[in-house]
Amino acid sequence: LLYQNDNDDFSVPYGNSAGAISMWYTATAASSLSPYLGVNVSSGRLGAFVKNSAGTVITTPILCPSVSFGGSGTEYFYGINYKVGMYPFRISSAQYPSMCSYFGETAAVNPVFFYKRLDATYPPGFPHDNTTNVVFLDGHVQNMRSQEIPFEEVLGRARWTKFWAPIDWDR
């Protein structure tokens, strides 16, 4: 929420024009969130394991203790809501901030929390006894089971629900 205070109430973008170094999940001072979290780790990723070319595994303090490194290159465990990250907006314009997800846990593939449960590119993670932690736009965190999240496979137009869409994009 400190990010919004300093950025004219805008949500955290997935990235910006400065390239990969400024993606929301990079752990360097150039990223959008690292300065607010006090993290500056070269080649690091927020909430992720990164295995560099020398074989060293790099982590940051922002990593859930319930997850473990599977051994491949980079494994992400937090993701930004796809619709929020790809289409930044003013948080104050969110119609239901206590009902719209901001960040969620992922299954080690990409740093995106996505509305399709079975999508191999952006799979959600459920590392806490088949539950996941979700951060909402108003800042509260809720532990949820898969059945509580409106995924596309269950609800045809899930991406337009209050859980995934912060504003009515059709207006």
PDB file of C-alpha atoms in Angstrom:
ATOM      1  CA  LEU A   1       0.000   0.000   0.000  1.00  0.00           C
ATOM      2  CA  LEU A   2       2.980   2.310   0.442  1.00  0.00           C
ATOM      3  CA  TYR A   3       3.628   1.934  -3.283  1.00  0.00           C
ATOM      4  CA  GLN A   4       0.197   3.403  -4.056  1.00  0.00           C
ATOM      5  CA  ASN A   5       0.830   6.335  -1.717  1.00  0.00           C
ATOM      6  CA  ASP A   6       3.953   7.267  -3.684  1.00  0.00           C
ATOM      7  CA  ASN A   7       2.546   6.535  -7.140  1.00  0.00           C
ATOM      8  CA  ASP A   8      -0.617   8.602  -7.405  1.00  0.00           C
ATOM      9  CA  ASP A   9      -2.797   5.750  -6.056  1.00  0.00           C
ATOM     10  CA  PHE A  10      -1.870   3.389  -8.918  1.00  0.00           C
ATOM     11  CA  SER A  11      -1.628  -0.350  -8.435  1.00  0.00           C
ATOM     12  CA  VAL A  12       1.701  -2.114  -8.809  1.00  0.00           C
ATOM     13  CA  PRO A  13       2.325  -2.801 -12.527  1.00  0.00           C
ATOM     14  CA  TYR A  14       3.667  -6.142 -13.694  1.00  0.00           C
ATOM     15  CA  GLY A  15       6.571  -4.239 -15.224  1.00  0.00           C
ATOM     16  CA  ASN A  16       7.435  -0.984 -16.895  1.00  0.00           C
ATOM     17  CA  SER A  17       9.382   0.289 -19.864  1.00  0.00           C
ATOM     18  CA  ALA A  18      12.736  -0.094 -18.120  1.00  0.00           C
ATOM     19  CA  GLY A  19      12.757  -3.807 -18.991  1.00  0.00           C
ATOM     20  CA  ALA A  20      13.190  -6.976 -16.945  1.00  0.00           C
ATOM     21  CA  ILE A  21      15.130  -5.242 -14.189  1.00  0.00           C
ATOM     22  CA  SER A  22      12.020  -3.283 -13.189  1.00  0.00           C
ATOM     23  CA  MET A  23       9.480  -6.101 -13.044  1.00  0.00           C
ATOM     24  CA  TRP A  24       7.437  -6.113  -9.808  1.00  0.00           C
ATOM     25  CA  TYR A  25       9.138  -9.299  -8.624  1.00  0.00           C
ATOM     26  CA  THR A  26      12.805  -8.332  -9.124  1.00  0.00           C
ATOM     27  CA  ALA A  27      14.659  -7.919  -5.847  1.00  0.00           C
ATOM     28  CA  THR A  28      16.788  -4.952  -6.885  1.00  0.00           C
ATOM     29  CA  ALA A  29      16.374  -1.288  -6.044  1.00  0.00           C
ATOM     30  CA  ALA A  30      15.114  -0.645  -9.611  1.00  0.00           C
ATOM     31  CA  SER A  31      11.957  -2.731  -9.183  1.00  0.00           C
ATOM     32  CA  SER A  32       8.618  -1.315  -8.138  1.00  0.00           C
ATOM     33  CA  LEU A  33       8.273  -3.160  -4.806  1.00  0.00           C
ATOM     34  CA  SER A  34      11.775  -3.954  -3.503  1.00  0.00           C
ATOM     35  CA  PRO A  35      12.447  -0.471  -2.098  1.00  0.00           C
ATOM     36  CA  TYR A  36       9.280  -0.724   0.018  1.00  0.00           C
ATOM     37  CA  LEU A  37      10.265  -4.156   1.320  1.00  0.00           C
ATOM     38  CA  GLY A  38      13.871  -3.225   2.069  1.00  0.00           C
ATOM     39  CA  VAL A  39      15.199  -5.876  -0.325  1.00  0.00           C
ATOM     40  CA  ASN A  40      18.091  -5.339  -2.749  1.00  0.00           C
ATOM     41  CA  VAL A  41      19.531  -8.669  -3.911  1.00  0.00           C
ATOM     42  CA  SER A  42      21.321  -8.856  -7.256  1.00  0.00           C
ATOM     43  CA  SER A  43      19.688 -11.503  -9.480  1.00  0.00           C
ATOM     44  CA  GLY A  44      17.095 -12.179  -6.779  1.00  0.00           C
ATOM     45  CA  ARG A  45      13.330 -12.422  -7.119  1.00  0.00           C
ATOM     46  CA  LEU A  46      10.768 -11.566  -4.458  1.00  0.00           C
ATOM     47  CA  GLY A  47       9.218 -14.725  -3.056  1.00  0.00           C
ATOM     48  CA  ALA A  48      11.276 -16.988  -5.287  1.00  0.00           C
ATOM     49  CA  PHE A  49      14.284 -19.240  -5.549  1.00  0.00           C
ATOM     50  CA  VAL A  50      16.780 -18.375  -8.296  1.00  0.00           C
ATOM     51  CA  LYS A  51      19.614 -20.705  -9.287  1.00  0.00           C
ATOM     52  CA  ASN A  52      22.306 -18.627 -10.988  1.00  0.00           C
ATOM     53  CA  SER A  53      24.843 -19.789 -13.589  1.00  0.00           C
ATOM     54  CA  ALA A  54      27.317 -20.735 -10.851  1.00  0.00           C
ATOM     55  CA  GLY A  55      24.729 -23.057  -9.294  1.00  0.00           C
ATOM     56  CA  THR A  56      24.156 -20.836  -6.254  1.00  0.00           C
ATOM     57  CA  VAL A  57      20.554 -20.613  -5.064  1.00  0.00           C
ATOM     58  CA  ILE A  58      19.520 -17.034  -4.291  1.00  0.00           C
ATOM     59  CA  THR A  59      16.537 -16.235  -2.072  1.00  0.00           C
ATOM     60  CA  THR A  60      15.090 -13.121  -0.461  1.00  0.00           C
ATOM     61  CA  PRO A  61      13.521 -12.648   2.963  1.00  0.00           C
ATOM     62  CA  ILE A  62      10.132 -12.433   1.226  1.00  0.00           C
ATOM     63  CA  LEU A  63       9.745 -16.194   0.785  1.00  0.00           C
ATOM     64  CA  CYS A  64       7.122 -18.435   2.370  1.00  0.00           C
ATOM     65  CA  PRO A  65       8.752 -20.974   4.722  1.00  0.00           C
ATOM     66  CA  SER A  66       6.236 -23.614   3.563  1.00  0.00           C
ATOM     67  CA  VAL A  67       7.822 -23.948   0.113  1.00  0.00           C
ATOM     68  CA  SER A  68      11.035 -25.640  -0.926  1.00  0.00           C
ATOM     69  CA  PHE A  69      13.263 -25.360  -3.964  1.00  0.00           C
ATOM     70  CA  GLY A  70      12.572 -27.970  -6.629  1.00  0.00           C
ATOM     71  CA  GLY A  71      15.958 -27.548  -8.274  1.00  0.00           C
ATOM     72  CA  SER A  72      15.178 -25.818 -11.572  1.00  0.00           C
ATOM     73  CA  GLY A  73      16.266 -22.297 -12.624  1.00  0.00           C
ATOM     74  CA  THR A  74      13.789 -19.861 -11.085  1.00  0.00           C
ATOM     75  CA  GLU A  75      10.733 -20.840  -9.078  1.00  0.00           C
ATOM     76  CA  TYR A  76       8.190 -18.183  -8.123  1.00  0.00           C
ATOM     77  CA  PHE A  77       5.791 -18.586  -5.228  1.00  0.00           C
ATOM     78  CA  TYR A  78       3.912 -15.273  -5.296  1.00  0.00           C
ATOM     79  CA  GLY A  79       2.052 -13.768  -8.207  1.00  0.00           C
ATOM     80  CA  ILE A  80       0.228 -10.545  -8.943  1.00  0.00           C
ATOM     81  CA  ASN A  81      -3.402 -10.784 -10.078  1.00  0.00           C
ATOM     82  CA  TYR A  82      -3.100 -10.840 -13.853  1.00  0.00           C
ATOM     83  CA  LYS A  83      -5.773  -8.179 -14.439  1.00  0.00           C
ATOM     84  CA  VAL A  84      -4.309  -5.871 -11.786  1.00  0.00           C
ATOM     85  CA  GLY A  85      -0.676  -6.196 -12.893  1.00  0.00           C
ATOM     86  CA  MET A  86      -1.259  -6.003 -16.630  1.00  0.00           C
ATOM     87  CA  TYR A  87      -3.749  -3.135 -16.439  1.00  0.00           C
ATOM     88  CA  PRO A  88      -2.649  -0.802 -13.593  1.00  0.00           C
ATOM     89  CA  PHE A  89      -5.383   1.459 -12.267  1.00  0.00           C
ATOM     90  CA  ARG A  90      -6.078   3.775  -9.351  1.00  0.00           C
ATOM     91  CA  ILE A  91      -6.798   1.672  -6.280  1.00  0.00           C
ATOM     92  CA  SER A  92      -9.442   4.180  -5.167  1.00  0.00           C
ATOM     93  CA  SER A  93     -11.414   3.340  -8.333  1.00  0.00           C
ATOM     94  CA  ALA A  94     -11.727  -0.334  -7.346  1.00  0.00           C
ATOM     95  CA  GLN A  95     -15.384  -1.110  -6.881  1.00  0.00           C
ATOM     96  CA  TYR A  96     -14.892  -3.861  -4.272  1.00  0.00           C
ATOM     97  CA  PRO A  97     -11.354  -3.598  -2.842  1.00  0.00           C
ATOM     98  CA  SER A  98     -12.064  -6.073  -0.047  1.00  0.00           C
ATOM     99  CA  MET A  99     -13.221  -8.669  -2.591  1.00  0.00           C
ATOM    100  CA  CYS A 100     -10.615  -8.266  -5.371  1.00  0.00           C
ATOM    101  CA  SER A 101      -7.346 -10.180  -5.176  1.00  0.00           C
ATOM    102  CA  TYR A 102      -4.045  -8.330  -5.528  1.00  0.00           C
ATOM    103  CA  PHE A 103      -1.486 -11.109  -4.989  1.00  0.00           C
ATOM    104  CA  GLY A 104      -1.741 -14.852  -4.497  1.00  0.00           C
ATOM    105  CA  GLU A 105       0.505 -17.875  -4.216  1.00  0.00           C
ATOM    106  CA  THR A 106       1.715 -19.652  -7.325  1.00  0.00           C
ATOM    107  CA  ALA A 107       3.031 -23.118  -8.152  1.00  0.00           C
ATOM    108  CA  ALA A 108       6.629 -22.137  -8.930  1.00  0.00           C
ATOM    109  CA  VAL A 109       6.213 -21.359 -12.644  1.00  0.00           C
ATOM    110  CA  ASN A 110       5.437 -17.638 -13.166  1.00  0.00           C
ATOM    111  CA  PRO A 111       4.921 -14.605 -10.902  1.00  0.00           C
ATOM    112  CA  VAL A 112       1.268 -14.234 -11.932  1.00  0.00           C
ATOM    113  CA  PHE A 113      -1.881 -15.150  -9.973  1.00  0.00           C
ATOM    114  CA  PHE A 114      -4.230 -16.219 -12.755  1.00  0.00           C
ATOM    115  CA  TYR A 115      -7.966 -16.869 -13.117  1.00  0.00           C
ATOM    116  CA  LYS A 116      -7.508 -20.305 -14.724  1.00  0.00           C
ATOM    117  CA  ARG A 117      -6.860 -23.059 -12.170  1.00  0.00           C
ATOM    118  CA  LEU A 118      -5.596 -25.568 -14.736  1.00  0.00           C
ATOM    119  CA  ASP A 119      -3.440 -23.216 -16.806  1.00  0.00           C
ATOM    120  CA  ALA A 120       0.050 -24.731 -17.100  1.00  0.00           C
ATOM    121  CA  THR A 121       1.646 -21.327 -17.701  1.00  0.00           C
ATOM    122  CA  TYR A 122       0.285 -19.643 -14.569  1.00  0.00           C
ATOM    123  CA  PRO A 123      -0.785 -22.352 -12.108  1.00  0.00           C
ATOM    124  CA  PRO A 124      -1.871 -21.224  -8.646  1.00  0.00           C
ATOM    125  CA  GLY A 125      -0.196 -22.747  -5.611  1.00  0.00           C
ATOM    126  CA  PHE A 126      -1.874 -24.305  -2.590  1.00  0.00           C
ATOM    127  CA  PRO A 127       1.092 -25.006  -0.267  1.00  0.00           C
ATOM    128  CA  HIS A 128      -0.726 -24.768   3.063  1.00  0.00           C
ATOM    129  CA  ASP A 129      -2.681 -28.011   3.438  1.00  0.00           C
ATOM    130  CA  ASN A 130      -4.349 -27.378   0.042  1.00  0.00           C
ATOM    131  CA  THR A 131      -5.003 -23.710   0.773  1.00  0.00           C
ATOM    132  CA  THR A 132      -3.441 -20.501  -0.547  1.00  0.00           C
ATOM    133  CA  ASN A 133      -2.937 -17.045   0.918  1.00  0.00           C
ATOM    134  CA  VAL A 134      -4.483 -14.207  -1.057  1.00  0.00           C
ATOM    135  CA  VAL A 135      -3.761 -10.494  -0.527  1.00  0.00           C
ATOM    136  CA  PHE A 136      -6.701  -8.251  -1.422  1.00  0.00           C
ATOM    137  CA  LEU A 137      -6.657  -4.672  -2.714  1.00  0.00           C
ATOM    138  CA  ASP A 138      -7.640  -3.306   0.690  1.00  0.00           C
ATOM    139  CA  GLY A 139      -4.561  -4.982   2.218  1.00  0.00           C
ATOM    140  CA  HIS A 140      -6.147  -7.856   4.122  1.00  0.00           C
ATOM    141  CA  VAL A 141      -4.949 -11.439   3.631  1.00  0.00           C
ATOM    142  CA  GLN A 142      -7.216 -14.466   3.495  1.00  0.00           C
ATOM    143  CA  ASN A 143      -6.335 -18.162   3.451  1.00  0.00           C
ATOM    144  CA  MET A 144      -8.533 -19.834   0.828  1.00  0.00           C
ATOM    145  CA  ARG A 145      -9.275 -23.282  -0.568  1.00  0.00           C
ATOM    146  CA  SER A 146      -9.405 -23.813  -4.319  1.00  0.00           C
ATOM    147  CA  GLN A 147     -13.200 -24.189  -4.163  1.00  0.00           C
ATOM    148  CA  GLU A 148     -13.528 -20.671  -2.729  1.00  0.00           C
ATOM    149  CA  ILE A 149     -11.741 -19.025  -5.661  1.00  0.00           C
ATOM    150  CA  PRO A 150     -13.782 -18.353  -8.825  1.00  0.00           C
ATOM    151  CA  PHE A 151     -11.649 -20.059 -11.466  1.00  0.00           C
ATOM    152  CA  GLU A 152     -12.527 -19.979 -15.168  1.00  0.00           C
ATOM    153  CA  GLU A 153     -12.978 -23.767 -15.381  1.00  0.00           C
ATOM    154  CA  VAL A 154     -15.756 -23.632 -12.792  1.00  0.00           C
ATOM    155  CA  LEU A 155     -17.295 -20.261 -13.568  1.00  0.00           C
ATOM    156  CA  GLY A 156     -17.200 -19.410 -17.280  1.00  0.00           C
ATOM    157  CA  ARG A 157     -16.508 -15.678 -16.976  1.00  0.00           C
ATOM    158  CA  ALA A 158     -14.424 -15.844 -13.811  1.00  0.00           C
ATOM    159  CA  ARG A 159     -12.042 -13.120 -14.952  1.00  0.00           C
ATOM    160  CA  TRP A 160     -14.888 -10.604 -14.753  1.00  0.00           C
ATOM    161  CA  THR A 161     -15.885 -11.460 -11.170  1.00  0.00           C
ATOM    162  CA  LYS A 162     -15.183  -9.163  -8.216  1.00  0.00           C
ATOM    163  CA  PHE A 163     -12.372 -11.513  -7.157  1.00  0.00           C
ATOM    164  CA  TRP A 164     -10.329 -10.958 -10.345  1.00  0.00           C
ATOM    165  CA  ALA A 165     -11.544  -7.666 -11.893  1.00  0.00           C
ATOM    166  CA  PRO A 166     -10.998  -4.555  -9.763  1.00  0.00           C
ATOM    167  CA  ILE A 167     -13.197  -2.360 -11.933  1.00  0.00           C
ATOM    168  CA  ASP A 168     -15.945  -2.934 -14.466  1.00  0.00           C
ATOM    169  CA  TRP A 169     -13.848  -2.912 -17.650  1.00  0.00           C
ATOM    170  CA  ASP A 170     -17.005  -2.833 -19.807  1.00  0.00           C
ATOM    171  CA  ARG A 171     -18.008   0.629 -18.611  1.00  0.00           C
TER     172      ARG A 171
END
